[in-house]
Short mmCIF file of C-alpha atoms in Angstrom, two decimals:
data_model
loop_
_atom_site.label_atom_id
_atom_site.label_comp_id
_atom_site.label_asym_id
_atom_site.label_seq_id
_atom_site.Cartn_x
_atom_site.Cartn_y
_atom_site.Cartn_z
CA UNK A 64 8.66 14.58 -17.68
CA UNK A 65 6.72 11.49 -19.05
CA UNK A 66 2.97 11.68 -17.81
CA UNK A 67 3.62 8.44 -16.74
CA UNK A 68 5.99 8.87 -14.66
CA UNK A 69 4.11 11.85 -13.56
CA UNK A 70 1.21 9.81 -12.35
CA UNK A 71 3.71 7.72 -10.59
CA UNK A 72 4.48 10.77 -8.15
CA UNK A 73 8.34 10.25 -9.14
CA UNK A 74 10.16 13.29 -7.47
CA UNK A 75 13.68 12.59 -8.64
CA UNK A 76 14.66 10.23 -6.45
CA UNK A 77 18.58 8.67 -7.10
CA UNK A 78 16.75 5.36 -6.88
CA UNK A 79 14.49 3.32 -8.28
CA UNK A 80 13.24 -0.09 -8.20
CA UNK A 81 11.11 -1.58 -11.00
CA UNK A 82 10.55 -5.19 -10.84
CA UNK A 83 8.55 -7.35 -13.42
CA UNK A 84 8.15 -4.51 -15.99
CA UNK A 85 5.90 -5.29 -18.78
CA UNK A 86 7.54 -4.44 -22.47
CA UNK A 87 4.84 -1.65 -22.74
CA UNK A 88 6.95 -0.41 -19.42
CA UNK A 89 10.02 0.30 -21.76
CA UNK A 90 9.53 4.53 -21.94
CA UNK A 91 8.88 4.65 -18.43
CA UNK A 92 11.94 2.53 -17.53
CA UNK A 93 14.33 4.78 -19.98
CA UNK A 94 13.00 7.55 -18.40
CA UNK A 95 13.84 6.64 -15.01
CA UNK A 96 17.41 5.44 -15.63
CA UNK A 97 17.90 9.03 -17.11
CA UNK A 98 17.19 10.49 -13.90
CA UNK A 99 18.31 7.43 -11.32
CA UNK A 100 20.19 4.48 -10.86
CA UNK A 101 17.44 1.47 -11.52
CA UNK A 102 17.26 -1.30 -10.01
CA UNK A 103 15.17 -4.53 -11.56
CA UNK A 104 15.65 -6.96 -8.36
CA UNK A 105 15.68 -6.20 -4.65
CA UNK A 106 18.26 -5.91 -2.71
CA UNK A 107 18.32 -6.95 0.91
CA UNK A 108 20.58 -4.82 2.23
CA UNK A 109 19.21 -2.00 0.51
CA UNK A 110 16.84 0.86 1.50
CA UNK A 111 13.56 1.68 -0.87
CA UNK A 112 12.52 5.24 -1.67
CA UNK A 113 10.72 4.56 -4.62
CA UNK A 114 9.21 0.78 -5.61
CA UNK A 115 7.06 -0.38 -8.72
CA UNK A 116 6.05 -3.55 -9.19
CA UNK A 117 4.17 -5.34 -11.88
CA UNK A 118 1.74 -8.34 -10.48
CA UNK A 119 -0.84 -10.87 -11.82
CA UNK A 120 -1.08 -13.26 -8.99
CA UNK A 121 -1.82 -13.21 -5.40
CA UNK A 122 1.06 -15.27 -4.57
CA UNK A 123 3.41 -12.85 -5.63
CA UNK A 124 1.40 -9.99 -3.57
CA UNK A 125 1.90 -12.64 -0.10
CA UNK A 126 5.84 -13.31 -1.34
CA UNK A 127 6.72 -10.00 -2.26
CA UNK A 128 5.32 -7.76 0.39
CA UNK A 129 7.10 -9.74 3.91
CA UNK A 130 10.42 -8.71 1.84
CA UNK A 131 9.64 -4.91 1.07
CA UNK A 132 8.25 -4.02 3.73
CA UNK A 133 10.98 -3.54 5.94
CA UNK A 134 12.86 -2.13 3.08
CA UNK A 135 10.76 0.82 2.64
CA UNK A 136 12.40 4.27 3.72
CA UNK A 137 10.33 6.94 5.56
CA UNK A 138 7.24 7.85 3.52
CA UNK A 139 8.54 5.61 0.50
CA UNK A 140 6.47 5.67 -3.05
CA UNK A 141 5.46 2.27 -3.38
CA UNK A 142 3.08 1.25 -6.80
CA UNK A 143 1.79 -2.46 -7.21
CA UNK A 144 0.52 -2.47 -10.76
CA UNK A 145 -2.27 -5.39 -12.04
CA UNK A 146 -3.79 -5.83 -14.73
CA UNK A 147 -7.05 -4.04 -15.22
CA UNK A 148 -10.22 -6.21 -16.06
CA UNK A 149 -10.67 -5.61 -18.93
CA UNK A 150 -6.90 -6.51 -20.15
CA UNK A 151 -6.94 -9.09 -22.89
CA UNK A 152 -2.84 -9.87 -22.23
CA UNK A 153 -2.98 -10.53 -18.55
CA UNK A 154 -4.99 -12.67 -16.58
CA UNK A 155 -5.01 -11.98 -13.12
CA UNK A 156 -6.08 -13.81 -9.98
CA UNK A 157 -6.96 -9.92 -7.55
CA UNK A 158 -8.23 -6.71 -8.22
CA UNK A 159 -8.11 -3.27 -6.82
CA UNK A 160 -10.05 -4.41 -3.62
CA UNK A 161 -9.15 -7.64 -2.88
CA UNK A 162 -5.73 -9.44 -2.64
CA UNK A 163 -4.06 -6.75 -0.63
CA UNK A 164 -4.43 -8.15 3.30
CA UNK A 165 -1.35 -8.54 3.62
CA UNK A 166 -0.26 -4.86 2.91
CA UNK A 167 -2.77 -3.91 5.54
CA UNK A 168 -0.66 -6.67 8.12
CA UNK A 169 2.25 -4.34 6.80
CA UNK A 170 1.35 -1.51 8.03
CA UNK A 171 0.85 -0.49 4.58
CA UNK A 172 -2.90 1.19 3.12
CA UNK A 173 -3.66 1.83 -0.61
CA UNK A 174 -4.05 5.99 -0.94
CA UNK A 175 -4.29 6.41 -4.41
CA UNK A 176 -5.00 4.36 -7.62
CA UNK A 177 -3.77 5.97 -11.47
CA UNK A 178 -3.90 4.06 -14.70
CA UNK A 179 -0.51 3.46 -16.23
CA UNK A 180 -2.00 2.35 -19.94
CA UNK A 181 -5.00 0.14 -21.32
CA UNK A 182 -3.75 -2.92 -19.84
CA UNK A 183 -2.44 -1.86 -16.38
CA UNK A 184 -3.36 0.44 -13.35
CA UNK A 185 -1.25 0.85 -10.20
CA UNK A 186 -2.00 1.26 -6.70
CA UNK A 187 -0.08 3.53 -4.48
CA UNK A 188 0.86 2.39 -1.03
CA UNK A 189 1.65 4.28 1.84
CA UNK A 190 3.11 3.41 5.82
CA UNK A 191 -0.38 4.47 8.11
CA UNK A 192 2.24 6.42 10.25
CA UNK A 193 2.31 9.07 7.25
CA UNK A 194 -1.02 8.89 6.62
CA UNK A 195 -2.82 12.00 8.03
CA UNK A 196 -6.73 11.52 6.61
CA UNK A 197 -7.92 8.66 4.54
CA UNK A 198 -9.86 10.25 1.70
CA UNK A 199 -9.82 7.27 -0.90
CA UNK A 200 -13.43 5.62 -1.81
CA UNK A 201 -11.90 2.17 -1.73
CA UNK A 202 -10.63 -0.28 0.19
CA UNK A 203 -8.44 -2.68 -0.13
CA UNK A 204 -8.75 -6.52 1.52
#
């Protein structure tokens, strides 16, 4: 499996959505559609087992989340990848402890935080319900 991929807790799940992929995102994305039907937009009408999404604003954090959110299935996998600080390609307006509020008004707390490659890390985002013990040494605002 690619480590990547690994990181990114994927399980095999038939579905995957993968919106704003960067070009350096290309293995990762041929690996999934190997293994599952991709999807590169979101679909209304459509339930989410397993989300990645690639963000360098705020705004898109506060426009994205109010239409996931209900979307998410069970104990979904749901990654929001920024750039890293010290990324020279992408500027970005949050960081791994601010810019998130409105996951928290979601119902949704960052568990777990992997890099993905020198430019980008992801943070993994789980429903509280399915949260048993909060062990991370962050927090996100």
């Amino acid at each position: 499996m690619d480590p990547v991929l690994k990181k990114l807790q994927y399980k095999g799940q038939q579905e995957v959505f993968v919106l704003n992929a960067p070009p350096s995102f290309g293995p990762q994305l041929q690996a999934f559609s190997e293994q599952a039907k991709v999807f590169m937009q979101l679909d209304q009408d459509h339930a989410i087992e397993y989300f990645v999404a690639f963000l360098t604003r705020k705004a898109e954090i506060d426009q994205l989340v109010p239409q996931i959110a209900p979307l998410l299935k069970g104990d979904a996998v749901c990654w929001m990848c920024y750039p890293k600080g010290t990324s020279k390609k992408y500027p970005c307006d949050f960081n791994r402890d601010t810019g998130w509020g409105i996951m928290k008004a979601h119902g949704l707390l960052g568990v777990s935080q992997v890099a993905i490659d020198e430019d980008w890390s992801a943070l993994r985002f789980r429903k509280r319900e399915f949260i048993k013990a909060l062990t991370r040494k962050f927090d996100t605002h």
